[in-house]
JSON list of C-alpha atoms in Angstrom, two decimals:
[
{"chain": "A", "resi": 9, "resn": "MET", "atom": "CA", "xyz": [-0.20, -0.12, 0.10]},
{"chain": "A", "resi": 10, "resn": "THR", "atom": "CA", "xyz": [1.38, 3.39, -1.25]},
{"chain": "A", "resi": 11, "resn": "SER", "atom": "CA", "xyz": [1.52, 5.94, 1.96]},
{"chain": "A", "resi": 12, "resn": "ASN", "atom": "CA", "xyz": [-1.02, 8.40, -0.48]},
{"chain": "A", "resi": 13, "resn": "ALA", "atom": "CA", "xyz": [-3.53, 5.58, -1.85]},
{"chain": "A", "resi": 14, "resn": "PHE", "atom": "CA", "xyz": [-6.02, 7.21, 0.49]},
{"chain": "A", "resi": 15, "resn": "LEU", "atom": "CA", "xyz": [-5.99, 10.81, -1.22]},
{"chain": "A", "resi": 16, "resn": "PRO", "atom": "CA", "xyz": [-7.23, 9.92, -4.80]},
{"chain": "A", "resi": 17, "resn": "GLY", "atom": "CA", "xyz": [-10.46, 8.34, -3.29]},
{"chain": "A", "resi": 18, "resn": "LEU", "atom": "CA", "xyz": [-10.70, 11.35, -0.99]},
{"chain": "A", "resi": 19, "resn": "ARG", "atom": "CA", "xyz": [-10.08, 14.17, -3.97]},
{"chain": "A", "resi": 20, "resn": "GLU", "atom": "CA", "xyz": [-12.80, 12.09, -5.63]},
{"chain": "A", "resi": 21, "resn": "ALA", "atom": "CA", "xyz": [-15.44, 12.41, -3.29]},
{"chain": "A", "resi": 22, "resn": "LEU", "atom": "CA", "xyz": [-15.05, 15.67, -3.28]},
{"chain": "A", "resi": 23, "resn": "GLY", "atom": "CA", "xyz": [-16.26, 16.35, -6.67]},
{"chain": "A", "resi": 24, "resn": "ALA", "atom": "CA", "xyz": [-19.70, 15.68, -8.04]},
{"chain": "A", "resi": 25, "resn": "PRO", "atom": "CA", "xyz": [-20.54, 12.97, -5.38]},
{"chain": "A", "resi": 26, "resn": "GLY", "atom": "CA", "xyz": [-19.79, 14.89, -2.68]},
{"chain": "A", "resi": 27, "resn": "ILE", "atom": "CA", "xyz": [-22.21, 17.87, -4.18]},
{"chain": "A", "resi": 28, "resn": "ALA", "atom": "CA", "xyz": [-24.76, 15.17, -5.20]},
{"chain": "A", "resi": 29, "resn": "MET", "atom": "CA", "xyz": [-24.29, 13.82, -1.37]},
{"chain": "A", "resi": 30, "resn": "ALA", "atom": "CA", "xyz": [-24.32, 17.62, 0.31]},
{"chain": "A", "resi": 31, "resn": "ALA", "atom": "CA", "xyz": [-27.66, 18.11, -1.44]},
{"chain": "A", "resi": 32, "resn": "THR", "atom": "CA", "xyz": [-29.10, 15.63, -0.36]},
{"chain": "A", "resi": 33, "resn": "PHE", "atom": "CA", "xyz": [-28.25, 15.76, 3.11]},
{"chain": "A", "resi": 34, "resn": "LEU", "atom": "CA", "xyz": [-29.07, 19.18, 3.52]},
{"chain": "A", "resi": 35, "resn": "ALA", "atom": "CA", "xyz": [-32.76, 17.88, 2.55]},
{"chain": "A", "resi": 36, "resn": "PHE", "atom": "CA", "xyz": [-32.16, 15.44, 5.59]},
{"chain": "A", "resi": 37, "resn": "GLY", "atom": "CA", "xyz": [-31.41, 17.87, 7.62]},
{"chain": "A", "resi": 38, "resn": "ALA", "atom": "CA", "xyz": [-34.27, 20.16, 7.24]},
{"chain": "A", "resi": 39, "resn": "ALA", "atom": "CA", "xyz": [-36.42, 17.05, 7.13]},
{"chain": "A", "resi": 40, "resn": "VAL", "atom": "CA", "xyz": [-35.54, 16.52, 11.22]},
{"chain": "A", "resi": 41, "resn": "GLN", "atom": "CA", "xyz": [-35.58, 20.05, 11.91]},
{"chain": "A", "resi": 42, "resn": "GLU", "atom": "CA", "xyz": [-39.40, 20.03, 10.65]},
{"chain": "A", "resi": 43, "resn": "ALA", "atom": "CA", "xyz": [-39.70, 17.05, 12.09]},
{"chain": "A", "resi": 44, "resn": "GLY", "atom": "CA", "xyz": [-39.01, 19.14, 16.10]},
{"chain": "A", "resi": 45, "resn": "LEU", "atom": "CA", "xyz": [-35.98, 17.13, 16.70]},
{"chain": "A", "resi": 46, "resn": "SER", "atom": "CA", "xyz": [-32.49, 18.39, 17.12]},
{"chain": "A", "resi": 47, "resn": "PRO", "atom": "CA", "xyz": [-29.23, 18.73, 15.32]},
{"chain": "A", "resi": 48, "resn": "GLY", "atom": "CA", "xyz": [-27.39, 16.73, 17.19]},
{"chain": "A", "resi": 49, "resn": "TRP", "atom": "CA", "xyz": [-29.85, 13.76, 16.29]},
{"chain": "A", "resi": 50, "resn": "ALA", "atom": "CA", "xyz": [-29.98, 14.87, 12.89]},
{"chain": "A", "resi": 51, "resn": "VAL", "atom": "CA", "xyz": [-25.72, 13.97, 12.96]},
{"chain": "A", "resi": 52, "resn": "LEU", "atom": "CA", "xyz": [-26.12, 10.75, 14.60]},
{"chain": "A", "resi": 53, "resn": "ALA", "atom": "CA", "xyz": [-28.51, 9.44, 12.63]},
{"chain": "A", "resi": 54, "resn": "CYS", "atom": "CA", "xyz": [-26.85, 10.34, 9.37]},
{"chain": "A", "resi": 55, "resn": "TRP", "atom": "CA", "xyz": [-23.60, 9.39, 11.01]},
{"chain": "A", "resi": 56, "resn": "GLY", "atom": "CA", "xyz": [-24.91, 6.14, 12.81]},
{"chain": "A", "resi": 57, "resn": "ILE", "atom": "CA", "xyz": [-27.14, 4.70, 10.14]},
{"chain": "A", "resi": 58, "resn": "TYR", "atom": "CA", "xyz": [-25.49, 6.39, 6.61]},
{"chain": "A", "resi": 59, "resn": "GLY", "atom": "CA", "xyz": [-28.76, 5.52, 4.61]},
{"chain": "A", "resi": 60, "resn": "MET", "atom": "CA", "xyz": [-31.10, 7.87, 3.44]},
{"chain": "A", "resi": 61, "resn": "PRO", "atom": "CA", "xyz": [-34.20, 5.61, 3.15]},
{"chain": "A", "resi": 62, "resn": "GLY", "atom": "CA", "xyz": [-33.34, 4.15, 6.73]},
{"chain": "A", "resi": 63, "resn": "GLN", "atom": "CA", "xyz": [-32.83, 7.55, 8.24]},
{"chain": "A", "resi": 64, "resn": "LEU", "atom": "CA", "xyz": [-35.89, 8.83, 7.02]},
{"chain": "A", "resi": 65, "resn": "VAL", "atom": "CA", "xyz": [-38.09, 6.27, 8.32]},
{"chain": "A", "resi": 66, "resn": "LEU", "atom": "CA", "xyz": [-36.38, 7.04, 12.02]},
{"chain": "A", "resi": 67, "resn": "VAL", "atom": "CA", "xyz": [-37.37, 10.71, 11.27]},
{"chain": "A", "resi": 68, "resn": "GLN", "atom": "CA", "xyz": [-40.89, 10.14, 10.77]},
{"chain": "A", "resi": 69, "resn": "ALA", "atom": "CA", "xyz": [-41.14, 7.51, 13.92]},
{"chain": "A", "resi": 70, "resn": "ALA", "atom": "CA", "xyz": [-39.30, 9.68, 15.93]},
{"chain": "A", "resi": 71, "resn": "GLY", "atom": "CA", "xyz": [-41.14, 12.94, 14.71]},
{"chain": "A", "resi": 72, "resn": "ALA", "atom": "CA", "xyz": [-44.54, 10.79, 15.22]},
{"chain": "A", "resi": 73, "resn": "GLY", "atom": "CA", "xyz": [-43.25, 10.29, 18.96]},
{"chain": "A", "resi": 74, "resn": "TRP", "atom": "CA", "xyz": [-42.23, 6.26, 18.21]},
{"chain": "A", "resi": 75, "resn": "THR", "atom": "CA", "xyz": [-46.10, 5.67, 18.25]},
{"chain": "A", "resi": 76, "resn": "GLY", "atom": "CA", "xyz": [-45.78, 1.93, 17.17]},
{"chain": "A", "resi": 77, "resn": "GLY", "atom": "CA", "xyz": [-42.58, 1.63, 18.91]},
{"chain": "A", "resi": 78, "resn": "VAL", "atom": "CA", "xyz": [-39.09, 1.84, 18.72]},
{"chain": "A", "resi": 79, "resn": "GLY", "atom": "CA", "xyz": [-38.36, -1.81, 17.84]},
{"chain": "A", "resi": 80, "resn": "ILE", "atom": "CA", "xyz": [-40.72, -1.64, 14.55]},
{"chain": "A", "resi": 81, "resn": "ALA", "atom": "CA", "xyz": [-38.89, 1.41, 13.47]},
{"chain": "A", "resi": 82, "resn": "VAL", "atom": "CA", "xyz": [-35.62, 0.19, 14.00]},
{"chain": "A", "resi": 83, "resn": "LEU", "atom": "CA", "xyz": [-36.76, -2.90, 11.66]},
{"chain": "A", "resi": 84, "resn": "GLY", "atom": "CA", "xyz": [-38.32, -0.48, 9.29]},
{"chain": "A", "resi": 85, "resn": "ALA", "atom": "CA", "xyz": [-35.37, 1.10, 8.76]},
{"chain": "A", "resi": 86, "resn": "VAL", "atom": "CA", "xyz": [-33.10, -1.93, 8.46]},
{"chain": "A", "resi": 87, "resn": "ALA", "atom": "CA", "xyz": [-35.66, -3.37, 5.96]},
{"chain": "A", "resi": 88, "resn": "VAL", "atom": "CA", "xyz": [-34.98, -0.15, 3.65]},
{"chain": "A", "resi": 89, "resn": "ASN", "atom": "CA", "xyz": [-31.37, -0.46, 3.77]},
{"chain": "A", "resi": 90, "resn": "ALA", "atom": "CA", "xyz": [-31.33, -3.98, 3.42]},
{"chain": "A", "resi": 91, "resn": "ARG", "atom": "CA", "xyz": [-29.83, -3.19, -0.53]},
{"chain": "A", "resi": 92, "resn": "PHE", "atom": "CA", "xyz": [-26.44, -2.53, 1.26]},
{"chain": "A", "resi": 93, "resn": "LEU", "atom": "CA", "xyz": [-26.27, -6.57, 1.70]},
{"chain": "A", "resi": 94, "resn": "PRO", "atom": "CA", "xyz": [-25.48, -7.34, -2.15]},
{"chain": "A", "resi": 95, "resn": "MET", "atom": "CA", "xyz": [-23.48, -4.18, -2.32]},
{"chain": "A", "resi": 96, "resn": "ALA", "atom": "CA", "xyz": [-21.26, -5.64, 0.16]},
{"chain": "A", "resi": 97, "resn": "VAL", "atom": "CA", "xyz": [-21.28, -8.79, -1.06]},
{"chain": "A", "resi": 98, "resn": "SER", "atom": "CA", "xyz": [-20.36, -7.53, -4.91]},
{"chain": "A", "resi": 99, "resn": "ILE", "atom": "CA", "xyz": [-17.28, -5.39, -4.05]},
{"chain": "A", "resi": 100, "resn": "THR", "atom": "CA", "xyz": [-15.73, -7.62, -1.79]},
{"chain": "A", "resi": 101, "resn": "PRO", "atom": "CA", "xyz": [-13.98, -9.04, -4.42]},
{"chain": "A", "resi": 102, "resn": "VAL", "atom": "CA", "xyz": [-13.11, -5.97, -6.18]},
{"chain": "A", "resi": 103, "resn": "LEU", "atom": "CA", "xyz": [-11.85, -4.87, -3.01]},
{"chain": "A", "resi": 104, "resn": "SER", "atom": "CA", "xyz": [-9.29, -7.92, -3.21]},
{"chain": "A", "resi": 105, "resn": "ALA", "atom": "CA", "xyz": [-7.85, -7.30, 0.08]},
{"chain": "A", "resi": 106, "resn": "ARG", "atom": "CA", "xyz": [-5.76, -10.45, 1.19]},
{"chain": "A", "resi": 107, "resn": "SER", "atom": "CA", "xyz": [-6.81, -10.36, 5.00]},
{"chain": "A", "resi": 108, "resn": "ARG", "atom": "CA", "xyz": [-11.26, -10.20, 5.69]},
{"chain": "A", "resi": 109, "resn": "TRP", "atom": "CA", "xyz": [-9.77, -7.88, 9.03]},
{"chain": "A", "resi": 110, "resn": "ARG", "atom": "CA", "xyz": [-8.41, -5.42, 5.99]},
{"chain": "A", "resi": 111, "resn": "LEU", "atom": "CA", "xyz": [-12.22, -5.07, 5.37]},
{"chain": "A", "resi": 112, "resn": "LEU", "atom": "CA", "xyz": [-13.67, -4.46, 8.15]},
{"chain": "A", "resi": 113, "resn": "PRO", "atom": "CA", "xyz": [-12.67, -0.44, 8.12]},
{"chain": "A", "resi": 114, "resn": "ALA", "atom": "CA", "xyz": [-14.55, -0.12, 4.58]},
{"chain": "A", "resi": 115, "resn": "VAL", "atom": "CA", "xyz": [-17.60, -1.84, 6.25]},
{"chain": "A", "resi": 116, "resn": "PRO", "atom": "CA", "xyz": [-19.14, 0.75, 7.95]},
{"chain": "A", "resi": 117, "resn": "PHE", "atom": "CA", "xyz": [-18.75, 3.21, 4.17]},
{"chain": "A", "resi": 118, "resn": "ILE", "atom": "CA", "xyz": [-20.65, 0.96, 1.82]},
{"chain": "A", "resi": 119, "resn": "ALA", "atom": "CA", "xyz": [-23.22, 2.87, 0.67]},
{"chain": "A", "resi": 120, "resn": "VAL", "atom": "CA", "xyz": [-25.31, 3.79, -2.45]},
{"chain": "A", "resi": 121, "resn": "THR", "atom": "CA", "xyz": [-22.65, 6.76, -3.87]},
{"chain": "A", "resi": 122, "resn": "PRO", "atom": "CA", "xyz": [-19.25, 4.78, -2.52]},
{"chain": "A", "resi": 123, "resn": "TRP", "atom": "CA", "xyz": [-20.43, 1.58, -3.86]},
{"chain": "A", "resi": 124, "resn": "ALA", "atom": "CA", "xyz": [-21.06, 3.04, -7.07]},
{"chain": "A", "resi": 125, "resn": "ALA", "atom": "CA", "xyz": [-17.95, 5.22, -7.14]},
{"chain": "A", "resi": 126, "resn": "ALA", "atom": "CA", "xyz": [-15.92, 2.17, -6.34]},
{"chain": "A", "resi": 127, "resn": "MET", "atom": "CA", "xyz": [-17.38, -0.59, -8.72]},
{"chain": "A", "resi": 128, "resn": "ARG", "atom": "CA", "xyz": [-16.40, 2.35, -11.43]},
{"chain": "A", "resi": 129, "resn": "ALA", "atom": "CA", "xyz": [-12.83, 3.45, -9.78]},
{"chain": "A", "resi": 130, "resn": "LEU", "atom": "CA", "xyz": [-11.15, 0.66, -8.28]},
{"chain": "A", "resi": 131, "resn": "PRO", "atom": "CA", "xyz": [-10.82, -1.64, -11.58]},
{"chain": "A", "resi": 132, "resn": "ALA", "atom": "CA", "xyz": [-8.14, 0.80, -12.63]},
{"chain": "A", "resi": 133, "resn": "VAL", "atom": "CA", "xyz": [-6.53, 0.71, -9.05]},
{"chain": "A", "resi": 134, "resn": "ASP", "atom": "CA", "xyz": [-3.76, -1.08, -8.23]},
{"chain": "A", "resi": 135, "resn": "ARG", "atom": "CA", "xyz": [-5.22, -4.17, -5.69]},
{"chain": "A", "resi": 136, "resn": "PRO", "atom": "CA", "xyz": [-3.10, -3.04, -3.02]},
{"chain": "A", "resi": 137, "resn": "ASP", "atom": "CA", "xyz": [-4.48, 0.57, -2.73]},
{"chain": "A", "resi": 138, "resn": "ARG", "atom": "CA", "xyz": [-8.01, -0.46, -3.52]},
{"chain": "A", "resi": 139, "resn": "VAL", "atom": "CA", "xyz": [-9.17, -0.73, 0.33]},
{"chain": "A", "resi": 140, "resn": "PRO", "atom": "CA", "xyz": [-7.26, 2.85, 1.01]},
{"chain": "A", "resi": 141, "resn": "TRP", "atom": "CA", "xyz": [-8.69, 4.19, -1.83]},
{"chain": "A", "resi": 142, "resn": "PHE", "atom": "CA", "xyz": [-12.47, 3.33, -0.71]},
{"chain": "A", "resi": 143, "resn": "LEU", "atom": "CA", "xyz": [-11.72, 4.23, 3.07]},
{"chain": "A", "resi": 144, "resn": "GLY", "atom": "CA", "xyz": [-10.41, 7.83, 1.26]},
{"chain": "A", "resi": 145, "resn": "PHE", "atom": "CA", "xyz": [-13.45, 8.09, -0.90]},
{"chain": "A", "resi": 146, "resn": "GLY", "atom": "CA", "xyz": [-15.98, 6.97, 2.04]},
{"chain": "A", "resi": 147, "resn": "LEU", "atom": "CA", "xyz": [-14.61, 8.28, 4.90]},
{"chain": "A", "resi": 148, "resn": "THR", "atom": "CA", "xyz": [-14.97, 11.69, 3.20]},
{"chain": "A", "resi": 149, "resn": "SER", "atom": "CA", "xyz": [-18.66, 11.22, 1.90]},
{"chain": "A", "resi": 150, "resn": "TRP", "atom": "CA", "xyz": [-19.28, 10.43, 5.50]},
{"chain": "A", "resi": 151, "resn": "MET", "atom": "CA", "xyz": [-18.06, 13.08, 6.64]},
{"chain": "A", "resi": 152, "resn": "VAL", "atom": "CA", "xyz": [-19.95, 15.64, 3.93]},
{"chain": "A", "resi": 153, "resn": "ALA", "atom": "CA", "xyz": [-23.08, 14.10, 4.55]},
{"chain": "A", "resi": 154, "resn": "GLY", "atom": "CA", "xyz": [-22.98, 14.72, 8.30]},
{"chain": "A", "resi": 155, "resn": "PHE", "atom": "CA", "xyz": [-21.99, 17.74, 8.00]},
{"chain": "A", "resi": 156, "resn": "ALA", "atom": "CA", "xyz": [-24.60, 18.91, 5.02]},
{"chain": "A", "resi": 157, "resn": "SER", "atom": "CA", "xyz": [-26.80, 17.63, 7.51]},
{"chain": "A", "resi": 158, "resn": "LEU", "atom": "CA", "xyz": [-26.26, 19.76, 10.06]},
{"chain": "A", "resi": 159, "resn": "ALA", "atom": "CA", "xyz": [-26.05, 22.93, 7.57]},
{"chain": "A", "resi": 160, "resn": "GLY", "atom": "CA", "xyz": [-29.36, 21.60, 6.18]},
{"chain": "A", "resi": 161, "resn": "PHE", "atom": "CA", "xyz": [-31.02, 21.85, 10.18]},
{"chain": "A", "resi": 162, "resn": "HIS", "atom": "CA", "xyz": [-29.90, 25.58, 10.36]},
{"chain": "A", "resi": 163, "resn": "LEU", "atom": "CA", "xyz": [-30.97, 26.58, 6.75]},
{"chain": "A", "resi": 164, "resn": "ALA", "atom": "CA", "xyz": [-34.61, 24.90, 7.04]},
{"chain": "A", "resi": 165, "resn": "GLY", "atom": "CA", "xyz": [-36.14, 28.05, 6.81]},
{"chain": "A", "resi": 166, "resn": "ALA", "atom": "CA", "xyz": [-34.48, 29.12, 3.53]},
{"chain": "A", "resi": 167, "resn": "LEU", "atom": "CA", "xyz": [-35.94, 25.43, 2.03]},
{"chain": "A", "resi": 168, "resn": "GLY", "atom": "CA", "xyz": [-38.97, 25.34, 0.84]},
{"chain": "A", "resi": 169, "resn": "PRO", "atom": "CA", "xyz": [-41.13, 22.31, 0.64]},
{"chain": "A", "resi": 170, "resn": "GLU", "atom": "CA", "xyz": [-40.42, 21.68, -3.07]},
{"chain": "A", "resi": 171, "resn": "ALA", "atom": "CA", "xyz": [-36.50, 22.45, -2.47]},
{"chain": "A", "resi": 172, "resn": "ARG", "atom": "CA", "xyz": [-36.19, 19.99, 0.25]},
{"chain": "A", "resi": 173, "resn": "ALA", "atom": "CA", "xyz": [-37.95, 17.50, -1.97]},
{"chain": "A", "resi": 174, "resn": "GLY", "atom": "CA", "xyz": [-35.61, 18.43, -5.23]},
{"chain": "A", "resi": 175, "resn": "LEU", "atom": "CA", "xyz": [-32.47, 18.31, -3.22]},
{"chain": "A", "resi": 176, "resn": "LEU", "atom": "CA", "xyz": [-33.84, 14.58, -1.95]},
{"chain": "A", "resi": 177, "resn": "PHE", "atom": "CA", "xyz": [-33.66, 13.21, -5.37]},
{"chain": "A", "resi": 178, "resn": "VAL", "atom": "CA", "xyz": [-30.21, 14.92, -6.50]},
{"chain": "A", "resi": 179, "resn": "ASN", "atom": "CA", "xyz": [-27.94, 11.88, -5.02]},
{"chain": "A", "resi": 180, "resn": "PRO", "atom": "CA", "xyz": [-30.40, 9.21, -6.53]},
{"chain": "A", "resi": 181, "resn": "LEU", "atom": "CA", "xyz": [-30.04, 11.04, -9.89]},
{"chain": "A", "resi": 182, "resn": "TYR", "atom": "CA", "xyz": [-26.33, 10.92, -9.76]},
{"chain": "A", "resi": 183, "resn": "TYR", "atom": "CA", "xyz": [-26.19, 7.56, -9.37]},
{"chain": "A", "resi": 184, "resn": "ALA", "atom": "CA", "xyz": [-28.88, 6.96, -12.13]},
{"chain": "A", "resi": 185, "resn": "LEU", "atom": "CA", "xyz": [-26.31, 9.15, -14.44]},
{"chain": "A", "resi": 186, "resn": "LEU", "atom": "CA", "xyz": [-23.68, 7.01, -13.41]},
{"chain": "A", "resi": 187, "resn": "LEU", "atom": "CA", "xyz": [-25.60, 3.91, -15.37]},
{"chain": "A", "resi": 188, "resn": "ALA", "atom": "CA", "xyz": [-26.81, 5.68, -17.98]},
{"chain": "A", "resi": 189, "resn": "ALA", "atom": "CA", "xyz": [-23.07, 6.66, -18.31]},
{"chain": "A", "resi": 190, "resn": "ASP", "atom": "CA", "xyz": [-22.29, 2.81, -18.54]},
{"chain": "A", "resi": 191, "resn": "LEU", "atom": "CA", "xyz": [-24.98, 1.45, -20.76]},
{"chain": "A", "resi": 192, "resn": "ASP", "atom": "CA", "xyz": [-22.79, 0.33, -23.12]},
{"chain": "A", "resi": 193, "resn": "ARG", "atom": "CA", "xyz": [-21.46, -2.46, -21.01]},
{"chain": "A", "resi": 194, "resn": "PRO", "atom": "CA", "xyz": [-23.92, -5.46, -20.71]},
{"chain": "A", "resi": 195, "resn": "ALA", "atom": "CA", "xyz": [-24.34, -5.68, -16.61]},
{"chain": "A", "resi": 196, "resn": "PRO", "atom": "CA", "xyz": [-25.42, -1.85, -16.34]},
{"chain": "A", "resi": 197, "resn": "ARG", "atom": "CA", "xyz": [-27.84, -2.21, -19.43]},
{"chain": "A", "resi": 198, "resn": "ARG", "atom": "CA", "xyz": [-29.50, -5.34, -18.03]},
{"chain": "A", "resi": 199, "resn": "ALA", "atom": "CA", "xyz": [-30.20, -3.65, -14.61]},
{"chain": "A", "resi": 200, "resn": "VAL", "atom": "CA", "xyz": [-31.66, -0.94, -16.20]},
{"chain": "A", "resi": 201, "resn": "LEU", "atom": "CA", "xyz": [-33.75, -2.22, -18.20]},
{"chain": "A", "resi": 202, "resn": "CYS", "atom": "CA", "xyz": [-34.72, -5.05, -15.49]},
{"chain": "A", "resi": 203, "resn": "GLY", "atom": "CA", "xyz": [-35.66, -1.91, -13.31]},
{"chain": "A", "resi": 204, "resn": "ALA", "atom": "CA", "xyz": [-37.64, -0.01, -15.43]},
{"chain": "A", "resi": 205, "resn": "ALA", "atom": "CA", "xyz": [-39.79, -3.45, -16.41]},
{"chain": "A", "resi": 206, "resn": "ALA", "atom": "CA", "xyz": [-40.16, -3.94, -13.02]},
{"chain": "A", "resi": 207, "resn": "ALA", "atom": "CA", "xyz": [-41.17, -0.50, -11.95]},
{"chain": "A", "resi": 208, "resn": "ALA", "atom": "CA", "xyz": [-44.38, -1.19, -13.23]},
{"chain": "A", "resi": 209, "resn": "LEU", "atom": "CA", "xyz": [-45.30, -3.33, -9.83]},
{"chain": "A", "resi": 210, "resn": "ALA", "atom": "CA", "xyz": [-45.02, 0.08, -8.02]},
{"chain": "A", "resi": 211, "resn": "TRP", "atom": "CA", "xyz": [-48.67, 0.36, -9.25]},
{"chain": "A", "resi": 212, "resn": "LEU", "atom": "CA", "xyz": [-50.43, -2.55, -8.39]},
{"chain": "A", "resi": 213, "resn": "LEU", "atom": "CA", "xyz": [-48.55, -3.38, -5.16]},
{"chain": "A", "resi": 214, "resn": "PRO", "atom": "CA", "xyz": [-49.40, -1.80, -1.83]},
{"chain": "A", "resi": 215, "resn": "ALA", "atom": "CA", "xyz": [-47.35, 1.25, -1.42]},
{"chain": "A", "resi": 216, "resn": "SER", "atom": "CA", "xyz": [-45.81, -0.17, 1.87]},
{"chain": "A", "resi": 217, "resn": "VAL", "atom": "CA", "xyz": [-43.65, -3.16, -0.50]},
{"chain": "A", "resi": 218, "resn": "ALA", "atom": "CA", "xyz": [-44.27, -1.94, -4.06]},
{"chain": "A", "resi": 219, "resn": "LEU", "atom": "CA", "xyz": [-40.76, -0.28, -4.51]},
{"chain": "A", "resi": 220, "resn": "LEU", "atom": "CA", "xyz": [-38.84, -3.09, -2.23]},
{"chain": "A", "resi": 221, "resn": "ALA", "atom": "CA", "xyz": [-40.58, -5.44, -4.60]},
{"chain": "A", "resi": 222, "resn": "ALA", "atom": "CA", "xyz": [-40.15, -3.96, -7.56]},
{"chain": "A", "resi": 223, "resn": "GLY", "atom": "CA", "xyz": [-36.51, -3.95, -6.49]},
{"chain": "A", "resi": 224, "resn": "LEU", "atom": "CA", "xyz": [-36.22, -7.52, -5.68]},
{"chain": "A", "resi": 225, "resn": "VAL", "atom": "CA", "xyz": [-37.81, -8.33, -9.15]},
{"chain": "A", "resi": 226, "resn": "GLY", "atom": "CA", "xyz": [-36.24, -6.39, -11.12]},
{"chain": "A", "resi": 227, "resn": "GLY", "atom": "CA", "xyz": [-32.88, -7.31, -9.93]},
{"chain": "A", "resi": 228, "resn": "THR", "atom": "CA", "xyz": [-33.09, -10.99, -9.27]},
{"chain": "A", "resi": 229, "resn": "ALA", "atom": "CA", "xyz": [-34.23, -10.78, -12.93]},
{"chain": "A", "resi": 230, "resn": "ALA", "atom": "CA", "xyz": [-31.13, -8.89, -14.46]},
{"chain": "A", "resi": 231, "resn": "PHE", "atom": "CA", "xyz": [-28.80, -11.41, -12.31]},
{"chain": "A", "resi": 232, "resn": "LEU", "atom": "CA", "xyz": [-30.70, -14.57, -13.55]},
{"chain": "A", "resi": 233, "resn": "ILE", "atom": "CA", "xyz": [-30.24, -12.90, -17.48]},
{"chain": "A", "resi": 234, "resn": "GLY", "atom": "CA", "xyz": [-26.65, -12.04, -16.94]},
{"chain": "A", "resi": 235, "resn": "ARG", "atom": "CA", "xyz": [-25.85, -15.84, -15.40]},
{"chain": "A", "resi": 236, "resn": "ARG", "atom": "CA", "xyz": [-27.63, -17.36, -18.51]},
{"chain": "A", "resi": 237, "resn": "HIS", "atom": "CA", "xyz": [-25.47, -15.17, -20.93]},
{"chain": "A", "resi": 238, "resn": "GLY", "atom": "CA", "xyz": [-22.25, -15.85, -18.81]},
{"chain": "A", "resi": 239, "resn": "ALA", "atom": "CA", "xyz": [-21.87, -11.73, -19.50]},
{"chain": "A", "resi": 240, "resn": "GLY", "atom": "CA", "xyz": [-20.31, -9.44, -17.08]}
]
C-alpha cells in the first residue's frame, strides 16, 4: 500500500459525488428540523445509519413520538437499508483485500454513492491500493453527509417543501447518471432495463412493499439473465 493511496479516493469524493451527497443531506437536515428533532439527532442519525431511506424512516417515527414502537421503527430502517448486503457482497472481491480483517474498516462506508464510485474506479486501481482508496472516498462522503445534515437543519427555514423534495432526489439522480454512462456495458444495461420493466409493479402492489418488490424482481431478473448468458 502506498502512503498516499487514501488521497485519490478523498479527492474523488469531493467532486460531483460530494456535491450530490451534500444536496441530499441538506434536505435530510431540514426534514429533521421540521420533525421537531435536535441538530444532534440529525448528525447522529446520519453518521450512525448512513443510509437515507433508513434515516427517513427513523425521522418519521421519532417525529410521530414513536407511536408504533422503537422496535418497529428500527426494523423498518433495517429493511429499507437491506440493499447494503448485496452491495457488500459484490464489492468484496473488487476490494481484493488479502485478509478479511483489512475489509472491516470499509464496512461502515458501504452505501450507494461510495459503492457506485468504487465499482467504477477500483478496477483501474492497483490491488494493494483499493481498500485505502475506498476508505478515502467513504470517510470523506460520510463527513460531507454529516456536516450537510447539520447545515440543512439550520437552513431549513430557507428551504421550501419543493426545494427539500428536489434536493432529496439529487443523489439518486447522480446514481442514475452513473448507470446511464455505463449503458454500453451489458451488466448496467440489464440492470436499467430490468429495473424499468419491474417498476410497473409499483402501480399494482401496496405502497408499503411496492418499491422493495420492484427492486427485488428487477434485480433478480437482471442477475438471472446475466448468469444465463455468462455476461459481466
